[in-house]
mmCIF file of C-alpha atoms in Angstrom:
data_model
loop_
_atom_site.group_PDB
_atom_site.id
_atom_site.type_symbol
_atom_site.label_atom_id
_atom_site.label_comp_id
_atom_site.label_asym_id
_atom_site.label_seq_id
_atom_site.Cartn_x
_atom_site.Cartn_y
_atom_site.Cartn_z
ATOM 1 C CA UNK A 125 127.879 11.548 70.140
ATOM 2 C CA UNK A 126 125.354 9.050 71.376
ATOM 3 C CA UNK A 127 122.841 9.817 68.526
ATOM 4 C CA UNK A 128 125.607 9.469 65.297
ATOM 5 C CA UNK A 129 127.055 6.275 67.685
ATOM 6 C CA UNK A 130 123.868 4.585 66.300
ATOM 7 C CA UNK A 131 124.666 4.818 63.136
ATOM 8 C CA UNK A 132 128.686 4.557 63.097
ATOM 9 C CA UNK A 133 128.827 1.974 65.681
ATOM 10 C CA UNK A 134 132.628 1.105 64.300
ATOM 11 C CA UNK A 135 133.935 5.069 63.877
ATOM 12 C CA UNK A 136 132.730 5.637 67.869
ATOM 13 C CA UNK A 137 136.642 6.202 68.819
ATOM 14 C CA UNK A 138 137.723 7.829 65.929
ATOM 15 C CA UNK A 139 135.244 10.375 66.367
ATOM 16 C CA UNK A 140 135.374 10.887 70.284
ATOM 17 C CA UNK A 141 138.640 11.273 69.573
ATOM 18 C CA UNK A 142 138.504 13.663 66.351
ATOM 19 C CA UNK A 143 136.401 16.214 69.347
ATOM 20 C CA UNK A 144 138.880 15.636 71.821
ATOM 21 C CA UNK A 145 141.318 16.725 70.032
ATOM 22 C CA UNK A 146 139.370 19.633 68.033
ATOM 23 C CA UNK A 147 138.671 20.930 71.717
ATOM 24 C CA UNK A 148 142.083 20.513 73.236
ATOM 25 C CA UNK A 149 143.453 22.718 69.613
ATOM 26 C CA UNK A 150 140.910 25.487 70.555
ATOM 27 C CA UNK A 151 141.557 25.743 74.039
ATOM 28 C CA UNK A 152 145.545 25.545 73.461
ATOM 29 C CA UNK A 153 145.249 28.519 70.626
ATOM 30 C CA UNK A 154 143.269 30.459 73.078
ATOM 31 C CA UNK A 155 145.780 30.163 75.521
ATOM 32 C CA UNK A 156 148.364 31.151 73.771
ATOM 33 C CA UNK A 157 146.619 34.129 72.036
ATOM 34 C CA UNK A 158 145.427 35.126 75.549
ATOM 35 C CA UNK A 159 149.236 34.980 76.726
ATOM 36 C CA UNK A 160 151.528 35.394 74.385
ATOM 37 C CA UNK A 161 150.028 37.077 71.199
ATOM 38 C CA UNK A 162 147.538 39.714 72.690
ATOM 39 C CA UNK A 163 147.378 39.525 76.484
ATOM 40 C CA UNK A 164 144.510 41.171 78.344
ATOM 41 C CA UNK A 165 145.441 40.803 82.367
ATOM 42 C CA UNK A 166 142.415 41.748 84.639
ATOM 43 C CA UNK A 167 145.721 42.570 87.354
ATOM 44 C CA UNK A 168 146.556 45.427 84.706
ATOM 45 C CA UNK A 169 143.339 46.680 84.606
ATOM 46 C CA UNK A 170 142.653 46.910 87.722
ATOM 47 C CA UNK A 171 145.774 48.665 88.467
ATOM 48 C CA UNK A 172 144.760 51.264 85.685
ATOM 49 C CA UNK A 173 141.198 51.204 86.956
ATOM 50 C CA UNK A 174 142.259 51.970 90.416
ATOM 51 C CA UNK A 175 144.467 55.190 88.930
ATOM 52 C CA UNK A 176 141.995 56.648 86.680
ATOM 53 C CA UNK A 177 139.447 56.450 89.805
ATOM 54 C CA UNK A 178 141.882 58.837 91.948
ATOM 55 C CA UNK A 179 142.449 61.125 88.752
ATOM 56 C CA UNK A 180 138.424 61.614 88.532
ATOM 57 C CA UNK A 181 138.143 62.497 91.808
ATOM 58 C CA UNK A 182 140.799 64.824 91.541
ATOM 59 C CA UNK A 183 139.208 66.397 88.707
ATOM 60 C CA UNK A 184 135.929 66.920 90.554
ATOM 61 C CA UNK A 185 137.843 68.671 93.644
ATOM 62 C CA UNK A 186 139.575 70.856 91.140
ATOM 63 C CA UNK A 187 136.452 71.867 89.633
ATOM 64 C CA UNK A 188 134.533 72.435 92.127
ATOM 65 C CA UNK A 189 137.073 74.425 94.242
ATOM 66 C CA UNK A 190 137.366 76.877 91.074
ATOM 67 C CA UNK A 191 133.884 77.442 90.158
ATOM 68 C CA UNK A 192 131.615 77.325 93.484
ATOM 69 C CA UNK A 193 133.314 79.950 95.093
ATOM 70 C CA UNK A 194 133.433 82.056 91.700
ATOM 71 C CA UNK A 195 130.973 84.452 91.064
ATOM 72 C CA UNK A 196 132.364 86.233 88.305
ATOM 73 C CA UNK A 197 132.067 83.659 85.372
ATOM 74 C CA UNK A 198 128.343 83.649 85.931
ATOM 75 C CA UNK A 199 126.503 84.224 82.526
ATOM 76 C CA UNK A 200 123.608 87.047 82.106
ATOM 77 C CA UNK A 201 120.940 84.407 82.568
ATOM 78 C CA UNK A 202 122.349 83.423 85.909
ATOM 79 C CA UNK A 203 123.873 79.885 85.218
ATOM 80 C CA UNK A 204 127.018 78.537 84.269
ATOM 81 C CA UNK A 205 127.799 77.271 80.769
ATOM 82 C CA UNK A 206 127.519 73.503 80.155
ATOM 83 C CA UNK A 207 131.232 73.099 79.684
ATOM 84 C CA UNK A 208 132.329 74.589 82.783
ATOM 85 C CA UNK A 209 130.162 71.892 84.992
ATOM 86 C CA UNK A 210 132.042 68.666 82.663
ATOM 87 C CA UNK A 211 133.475 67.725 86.179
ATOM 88 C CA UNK A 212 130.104 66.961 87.879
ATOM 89 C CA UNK A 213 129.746 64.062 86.622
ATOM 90 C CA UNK A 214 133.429 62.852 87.286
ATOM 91 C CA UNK A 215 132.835 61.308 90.451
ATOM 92 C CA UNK A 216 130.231 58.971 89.665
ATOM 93 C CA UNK A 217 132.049 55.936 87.754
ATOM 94 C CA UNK A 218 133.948 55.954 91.027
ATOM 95 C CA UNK A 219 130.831 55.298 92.710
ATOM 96 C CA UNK A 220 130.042 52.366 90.441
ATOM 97 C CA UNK A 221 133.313 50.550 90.311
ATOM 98 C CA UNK A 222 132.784 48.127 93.467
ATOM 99 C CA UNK A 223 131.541 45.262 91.502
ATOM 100 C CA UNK A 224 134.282 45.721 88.247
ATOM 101 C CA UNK A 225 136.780 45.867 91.031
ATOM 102 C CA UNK A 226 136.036 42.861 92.592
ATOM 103 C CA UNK A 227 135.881 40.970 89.522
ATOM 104 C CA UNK A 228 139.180 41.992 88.492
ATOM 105 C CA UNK A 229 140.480 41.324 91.371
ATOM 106 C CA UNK A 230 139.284 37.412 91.748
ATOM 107 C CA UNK A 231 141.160 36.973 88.136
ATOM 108 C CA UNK A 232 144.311 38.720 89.229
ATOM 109 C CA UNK A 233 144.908 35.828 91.831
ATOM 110 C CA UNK A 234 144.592 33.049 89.481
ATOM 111 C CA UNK A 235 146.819 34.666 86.854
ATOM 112 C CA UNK A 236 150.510 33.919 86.244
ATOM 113 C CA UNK A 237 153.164 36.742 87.034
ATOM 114 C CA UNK A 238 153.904 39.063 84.776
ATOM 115 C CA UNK A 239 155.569 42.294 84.193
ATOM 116 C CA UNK A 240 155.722 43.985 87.215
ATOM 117 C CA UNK A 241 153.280 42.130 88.565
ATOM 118 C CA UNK A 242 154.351 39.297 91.000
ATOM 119 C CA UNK A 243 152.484 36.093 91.842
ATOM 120 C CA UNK A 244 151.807 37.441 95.373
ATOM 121 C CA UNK A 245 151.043 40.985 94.605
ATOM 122 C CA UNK A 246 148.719 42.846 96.803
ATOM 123 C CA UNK A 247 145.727 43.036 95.108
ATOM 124 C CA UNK A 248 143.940 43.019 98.851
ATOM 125 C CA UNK A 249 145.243 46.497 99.259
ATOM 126 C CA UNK A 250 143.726 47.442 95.689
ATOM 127 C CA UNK A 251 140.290 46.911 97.139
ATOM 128 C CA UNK A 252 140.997 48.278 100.333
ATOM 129 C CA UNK A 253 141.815 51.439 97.993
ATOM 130 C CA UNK A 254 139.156 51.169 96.201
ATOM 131 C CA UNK A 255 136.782 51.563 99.275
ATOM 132 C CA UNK A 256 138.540 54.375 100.481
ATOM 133 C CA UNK A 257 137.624 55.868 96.871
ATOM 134 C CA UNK A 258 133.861 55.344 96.691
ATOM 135 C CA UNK A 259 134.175 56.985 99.968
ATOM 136 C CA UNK A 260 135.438 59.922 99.262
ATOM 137 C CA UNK A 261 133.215 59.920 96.184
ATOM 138 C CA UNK A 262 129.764 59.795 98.445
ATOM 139 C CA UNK A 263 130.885 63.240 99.938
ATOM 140 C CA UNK A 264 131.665 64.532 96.562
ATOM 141 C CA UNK A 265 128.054 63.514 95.333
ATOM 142 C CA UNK A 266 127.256 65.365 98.440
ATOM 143 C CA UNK A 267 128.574 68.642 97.112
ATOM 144 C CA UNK A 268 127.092 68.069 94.226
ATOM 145 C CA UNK A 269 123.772 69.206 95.305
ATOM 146 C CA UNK A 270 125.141 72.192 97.087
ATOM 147 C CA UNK A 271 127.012 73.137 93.982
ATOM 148 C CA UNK A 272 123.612 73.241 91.950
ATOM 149 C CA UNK A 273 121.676 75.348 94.817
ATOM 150 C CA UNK A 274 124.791 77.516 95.416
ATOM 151 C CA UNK A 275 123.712 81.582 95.414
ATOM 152 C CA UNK A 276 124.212 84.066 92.719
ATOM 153 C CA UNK A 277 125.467 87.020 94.619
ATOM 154 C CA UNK A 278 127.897 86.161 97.467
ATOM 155 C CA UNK A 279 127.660 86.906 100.944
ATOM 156 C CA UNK A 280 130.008 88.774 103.133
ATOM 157 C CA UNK A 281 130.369 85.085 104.674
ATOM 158 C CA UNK A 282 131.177 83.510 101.023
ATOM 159 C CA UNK A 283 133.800 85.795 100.394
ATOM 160 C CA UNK A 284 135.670 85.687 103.358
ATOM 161 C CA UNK A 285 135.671 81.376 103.643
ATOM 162 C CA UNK A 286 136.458 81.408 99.633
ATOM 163 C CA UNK A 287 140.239 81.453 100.035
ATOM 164 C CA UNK A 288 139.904 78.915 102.755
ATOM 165 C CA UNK A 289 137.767 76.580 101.333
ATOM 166 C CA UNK A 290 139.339 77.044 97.414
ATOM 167 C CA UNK A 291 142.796 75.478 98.796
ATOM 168 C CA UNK A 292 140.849 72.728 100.804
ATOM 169 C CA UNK A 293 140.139 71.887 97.064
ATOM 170 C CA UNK A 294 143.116 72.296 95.002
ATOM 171 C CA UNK A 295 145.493 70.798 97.796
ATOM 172 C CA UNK A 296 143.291 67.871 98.065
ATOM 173 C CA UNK A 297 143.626 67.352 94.282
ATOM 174 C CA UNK A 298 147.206 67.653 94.064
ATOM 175 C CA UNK A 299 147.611 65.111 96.349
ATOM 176 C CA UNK A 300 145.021 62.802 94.697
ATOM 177 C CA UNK A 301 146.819 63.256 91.080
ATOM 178 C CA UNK A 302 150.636 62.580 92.766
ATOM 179 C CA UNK A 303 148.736 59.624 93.803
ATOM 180 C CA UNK A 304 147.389 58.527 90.940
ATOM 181 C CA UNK A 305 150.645 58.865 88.957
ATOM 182 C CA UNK A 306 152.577 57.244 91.362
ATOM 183 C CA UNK A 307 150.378 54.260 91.087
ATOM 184 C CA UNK A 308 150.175 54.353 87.072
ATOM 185 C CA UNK A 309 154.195 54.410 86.815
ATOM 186 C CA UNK A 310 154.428 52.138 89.590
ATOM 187 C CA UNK A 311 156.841 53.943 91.173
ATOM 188 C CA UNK A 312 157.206 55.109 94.960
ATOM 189 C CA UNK A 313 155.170 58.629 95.147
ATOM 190 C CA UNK A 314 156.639 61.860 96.394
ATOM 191 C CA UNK A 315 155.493 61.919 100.012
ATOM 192 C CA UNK A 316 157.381 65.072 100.189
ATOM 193 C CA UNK A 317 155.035 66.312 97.744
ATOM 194 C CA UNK A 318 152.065 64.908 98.945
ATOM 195 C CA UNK A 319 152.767 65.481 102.584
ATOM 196 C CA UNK A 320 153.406 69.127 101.478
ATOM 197 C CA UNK A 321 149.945 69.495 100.180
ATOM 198 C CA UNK A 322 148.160 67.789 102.748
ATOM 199 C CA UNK A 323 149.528 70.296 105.407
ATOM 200 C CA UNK A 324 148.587 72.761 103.035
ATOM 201 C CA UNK A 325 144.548 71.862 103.105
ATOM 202 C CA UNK A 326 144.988 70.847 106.771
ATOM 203 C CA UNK A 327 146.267 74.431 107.107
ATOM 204 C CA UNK A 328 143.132 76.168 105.356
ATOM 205 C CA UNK A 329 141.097 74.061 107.754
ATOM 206 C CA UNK A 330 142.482 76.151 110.601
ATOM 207 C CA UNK A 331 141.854 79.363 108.810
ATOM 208 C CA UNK A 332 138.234 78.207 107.913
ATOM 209 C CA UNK A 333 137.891 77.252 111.848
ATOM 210 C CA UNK A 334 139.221 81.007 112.718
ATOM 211 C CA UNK A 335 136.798 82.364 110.730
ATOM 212 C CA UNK A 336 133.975 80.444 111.922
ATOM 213 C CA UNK A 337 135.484 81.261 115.332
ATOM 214 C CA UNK A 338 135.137 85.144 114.619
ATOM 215 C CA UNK A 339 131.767 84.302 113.230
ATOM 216 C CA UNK A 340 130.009 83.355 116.316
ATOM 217 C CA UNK A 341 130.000 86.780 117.637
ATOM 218 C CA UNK A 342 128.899 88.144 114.778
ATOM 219 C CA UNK A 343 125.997 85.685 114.674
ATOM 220 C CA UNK A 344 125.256 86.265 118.826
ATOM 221 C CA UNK A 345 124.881 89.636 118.116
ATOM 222 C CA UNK A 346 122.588 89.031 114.734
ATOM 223 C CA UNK A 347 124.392 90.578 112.250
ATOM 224 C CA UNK A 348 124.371 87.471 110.405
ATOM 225 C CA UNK A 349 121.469 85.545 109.594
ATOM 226 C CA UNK A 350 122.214 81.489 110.132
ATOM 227 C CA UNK A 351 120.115 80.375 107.158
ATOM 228 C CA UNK A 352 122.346 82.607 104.743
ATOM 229 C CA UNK A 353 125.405 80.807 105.910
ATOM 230 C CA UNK A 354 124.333 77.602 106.523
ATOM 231 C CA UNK A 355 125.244 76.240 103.373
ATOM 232 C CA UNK A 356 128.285 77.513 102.839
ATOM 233 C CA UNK A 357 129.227 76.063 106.614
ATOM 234 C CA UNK A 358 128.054 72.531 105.084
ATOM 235 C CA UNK A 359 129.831 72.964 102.000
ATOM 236 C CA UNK A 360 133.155 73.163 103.751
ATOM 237 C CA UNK A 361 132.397 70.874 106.562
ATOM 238 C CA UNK A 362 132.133 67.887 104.029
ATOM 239 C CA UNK A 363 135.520 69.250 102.657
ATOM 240 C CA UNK A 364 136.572 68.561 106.047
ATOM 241 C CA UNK A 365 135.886 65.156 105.116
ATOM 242 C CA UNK A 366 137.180 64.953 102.322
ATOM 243 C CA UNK A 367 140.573 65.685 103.216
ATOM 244 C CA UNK A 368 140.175 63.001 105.786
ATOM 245 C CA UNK A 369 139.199 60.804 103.435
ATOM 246 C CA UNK A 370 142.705 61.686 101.051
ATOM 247 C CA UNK A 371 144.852 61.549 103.925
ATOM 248 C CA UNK A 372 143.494 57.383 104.301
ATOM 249 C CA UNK A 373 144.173 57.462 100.583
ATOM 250 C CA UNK A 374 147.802 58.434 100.992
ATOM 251 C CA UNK A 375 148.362 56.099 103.364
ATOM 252 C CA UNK A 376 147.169 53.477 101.791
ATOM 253 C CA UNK A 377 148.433 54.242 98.659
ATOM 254 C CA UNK A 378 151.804 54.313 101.094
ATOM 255 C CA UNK A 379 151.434 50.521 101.935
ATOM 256 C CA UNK A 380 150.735 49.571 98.259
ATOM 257 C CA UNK A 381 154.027 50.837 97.273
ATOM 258 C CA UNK A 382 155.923 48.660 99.816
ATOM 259 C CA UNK A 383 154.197 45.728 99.975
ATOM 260 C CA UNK A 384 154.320 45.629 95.698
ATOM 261 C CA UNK A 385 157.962 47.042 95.816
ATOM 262 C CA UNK A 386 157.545 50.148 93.572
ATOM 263 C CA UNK A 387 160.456 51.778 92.141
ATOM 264 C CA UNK A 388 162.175 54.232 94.072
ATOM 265 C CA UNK A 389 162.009 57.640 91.924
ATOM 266 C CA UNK A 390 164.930 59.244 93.779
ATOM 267 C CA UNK A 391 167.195 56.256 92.382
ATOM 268 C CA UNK A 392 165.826 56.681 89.012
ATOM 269 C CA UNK A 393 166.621 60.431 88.613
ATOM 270 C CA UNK A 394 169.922 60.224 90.051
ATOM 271 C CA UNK A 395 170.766 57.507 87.370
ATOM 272 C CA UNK A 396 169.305 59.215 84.593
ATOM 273 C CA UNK A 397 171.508 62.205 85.711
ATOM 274 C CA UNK A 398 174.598 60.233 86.232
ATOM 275 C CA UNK A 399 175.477 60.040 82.371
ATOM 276 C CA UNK A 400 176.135 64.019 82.612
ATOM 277 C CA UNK A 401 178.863 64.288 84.508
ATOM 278 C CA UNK A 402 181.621 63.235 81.542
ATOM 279 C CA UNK A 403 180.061 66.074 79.283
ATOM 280 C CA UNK A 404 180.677 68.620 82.202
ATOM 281 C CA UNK A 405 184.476 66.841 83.103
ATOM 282 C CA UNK A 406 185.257 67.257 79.777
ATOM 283 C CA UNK A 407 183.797 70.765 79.369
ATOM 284 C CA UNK A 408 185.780 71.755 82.450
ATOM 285 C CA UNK A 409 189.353 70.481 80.554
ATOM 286 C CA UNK A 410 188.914 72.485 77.590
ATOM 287 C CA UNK A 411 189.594 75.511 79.469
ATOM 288 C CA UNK A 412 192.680 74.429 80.880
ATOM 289 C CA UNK A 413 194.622 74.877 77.663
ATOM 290 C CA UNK A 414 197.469 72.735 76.109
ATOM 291 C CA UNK A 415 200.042 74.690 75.183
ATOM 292 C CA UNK A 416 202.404 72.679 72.989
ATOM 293 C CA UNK A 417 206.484 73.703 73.007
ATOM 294 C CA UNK A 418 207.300 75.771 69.853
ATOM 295 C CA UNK A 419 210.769 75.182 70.599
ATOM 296 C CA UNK A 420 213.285 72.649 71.793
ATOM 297 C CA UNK A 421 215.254 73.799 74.194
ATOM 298 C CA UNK A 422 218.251 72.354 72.768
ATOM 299 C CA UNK A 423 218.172 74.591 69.945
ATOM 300 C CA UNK A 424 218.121 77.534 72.047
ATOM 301 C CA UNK A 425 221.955 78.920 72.530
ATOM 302 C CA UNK A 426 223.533 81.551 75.253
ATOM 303 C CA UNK A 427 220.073 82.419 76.344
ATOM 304 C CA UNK A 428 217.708 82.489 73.435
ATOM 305 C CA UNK A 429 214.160 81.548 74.538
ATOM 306 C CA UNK A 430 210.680 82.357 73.693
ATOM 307 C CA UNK A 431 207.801 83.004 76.242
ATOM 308 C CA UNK A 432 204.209 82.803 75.331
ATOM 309 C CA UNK A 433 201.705 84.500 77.294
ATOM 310 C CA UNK A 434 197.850 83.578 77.586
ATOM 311 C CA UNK A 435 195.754 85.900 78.475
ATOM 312 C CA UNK A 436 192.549 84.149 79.391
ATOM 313 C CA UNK A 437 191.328 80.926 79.225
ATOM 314 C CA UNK A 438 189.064 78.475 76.861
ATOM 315 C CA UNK A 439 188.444 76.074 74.640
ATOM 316 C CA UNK A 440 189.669 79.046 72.095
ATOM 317 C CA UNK A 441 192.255 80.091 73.747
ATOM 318 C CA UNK A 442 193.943 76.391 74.053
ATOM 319 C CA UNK A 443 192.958 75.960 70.318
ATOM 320 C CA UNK A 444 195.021 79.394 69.162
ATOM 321 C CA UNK A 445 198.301 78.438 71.748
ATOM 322 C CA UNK A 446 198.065 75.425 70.047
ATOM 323 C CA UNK A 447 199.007 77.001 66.533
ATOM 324 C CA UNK A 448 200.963 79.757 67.363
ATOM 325 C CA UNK A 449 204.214 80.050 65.498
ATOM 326 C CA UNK A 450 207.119 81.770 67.072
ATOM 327 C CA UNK A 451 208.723 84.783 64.796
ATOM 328 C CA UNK A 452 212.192 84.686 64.264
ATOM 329 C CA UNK A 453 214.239 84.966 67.613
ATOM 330 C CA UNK A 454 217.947 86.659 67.616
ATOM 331 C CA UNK A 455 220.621 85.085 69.330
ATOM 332 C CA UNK A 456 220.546 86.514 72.766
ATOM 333 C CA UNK A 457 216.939 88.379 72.576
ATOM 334 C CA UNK A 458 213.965 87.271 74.303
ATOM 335 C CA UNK A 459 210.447 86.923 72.115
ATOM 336 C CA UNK A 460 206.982 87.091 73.952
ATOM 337 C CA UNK A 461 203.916 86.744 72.468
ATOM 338 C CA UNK A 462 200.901 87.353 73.282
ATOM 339 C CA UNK A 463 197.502 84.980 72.827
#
């Protein structure tokens, strides 16, 4: 502006004023195309971010508590196919989502409510989930390792920790995916559920302590050899941690649904079940019957009258009472029939 000011001394106001307004236009459009038109809210992906983190780490936990303990899927060359080690590598954009997370999270407090998303909502407690999550990830890279070193032909030891340490896994994922879901629908999670599947894994932990407890003797007397079972002592001692680790999660998890007022699912079932209840009212009527007179009763004389009889009950049955015509009745004889 200074250099064409040298030349158009007299336009100097016309043009400032031409950019001004060419820059307030394209900032104003933006706006509103960031808004209204195609919104992209770094609060929303966050919250997704955070979700699909728990779901990954779930999927490693399932993985690995089906296939390290499993000896029978092993090929002829003595390795596992490609496909059935996917989940390895699950755990590791867990491990590198500190610095998206924080940057999402410094927009989210400078942007507007929307949706479900209030102008105070917690996004605090999203990081504070977020650590929890990398943490439980380090231990999973842990097993990684393990997982790539595990033996070919099972010991006496593996085989009698591998129903012990298999539900340490799948419990622990369970929990992770109600988790997960309960943060993606934004609705309060089943603690039922998850408390359910926590005692579960907190359960095998006892039976894996048992056995380690019957092991001792067995190792005092040297009938087992401590560099055999060493591993496989590891490997469930960081699954230990683990489900320490998800049991912070839940809680967590737990104060993010009150302090961002989630949606009770309880209340949401028993309205979307409350429309039912006319059908089954109305189902229940039908096999009452309505039986419509066939006769006046002032047309009946010294006695005449006409009894119908229904056997059984039903929407047929009311529908045939309905159109059943009375034969001929005598003076002085009774008629009964029969539906």
């Amino acid at each position: 502006m200074v250099t064409v000011s040298g030349y158009r001394v007299d336009k100097i106001l016309e043009l400032a004023h031409q950019r001004l307004s060419t820059i307030l236009i394209g900032a104003a459009t933006c706006m509103i195309i960031s808004l209204i038109v195609c919104p992209v809210w770094a609060g929303e992906d966050l919250h997704k971010l955070l979700s699909t983190n728990l779901e990954n780490l779930a999927t490693f936990l399932e993985g690995f508590g089906s296939e390290y303990f499993s000896f029978s899927e092993i090929d002829e060359s003595g390795k596992t196919s490609k496909e059935d080690k996917g989940f390895l590598g699950a755990y590791k954009a867990v491990l590198n989502s500190k610095a998206t997370e924080e940057s999402l999270a410094n927009f989210a407090w400078w942007e507007p409510g929307h949706g479900s998303f209030r102008l105070r909502h917690p996004w605090k407690q999203y990081l504070k989930i977020g650590v929890l999550a990398r943490e439980c990830a380090c231990h999973l890279q842990a097993l990684t390792g393990y997982f790539n070193s595990k033996p070919q032909v099972p010991t006496e030891f593996h085989k009698r920790i591998e129903a012990s340490c298999t539900r340490m896994c799948i419990e622990s994922s369970k929990v992770l995916k109600e988790l997960a879901s309960s943060i993606k629908t934004m609705t309060q999670p089943s603690f039922s559920a998850a408390e359910t599947h926590l005692h579960r894994s907190k359960a095998a932990v006892d039976d894996f302590k048992s056995i380690l407890a019957t092991t001792e003797t067995l190792l005092l007397s040297n009938k087992l050899d401590l560099s055999e079972i060493f591993p496989a002592i590891t490997v469930a001692s960081v699954l230990i941690d683990v489900i320490n680790c998800v049991d912070k999660i839940s809680e967590a998890v737990e104060d993010l649904s009150v302090q961002a007022h989630f949606k009770n699912a309880k209340n949401k079932e028993s309205s979307s079940s409350s429309p039912e209840k006319p059908p089954q009212q109305q189902h229940q009527l039908l096999h009452r019957g309505i039986v419509k007179p066939v006769i006046d009763v002032d047309d009946v004389e010294g006695g005449d009258s006409v009894v119908i009889e229904i056997c059984g009950g039903g929407s047929t049955t009311a529908a045939a009472a309905a159109e059943v015509k009375p034969p001929a009745v005598k003076k002085g004889e009774a008629q009964i029939v029969r539906v």
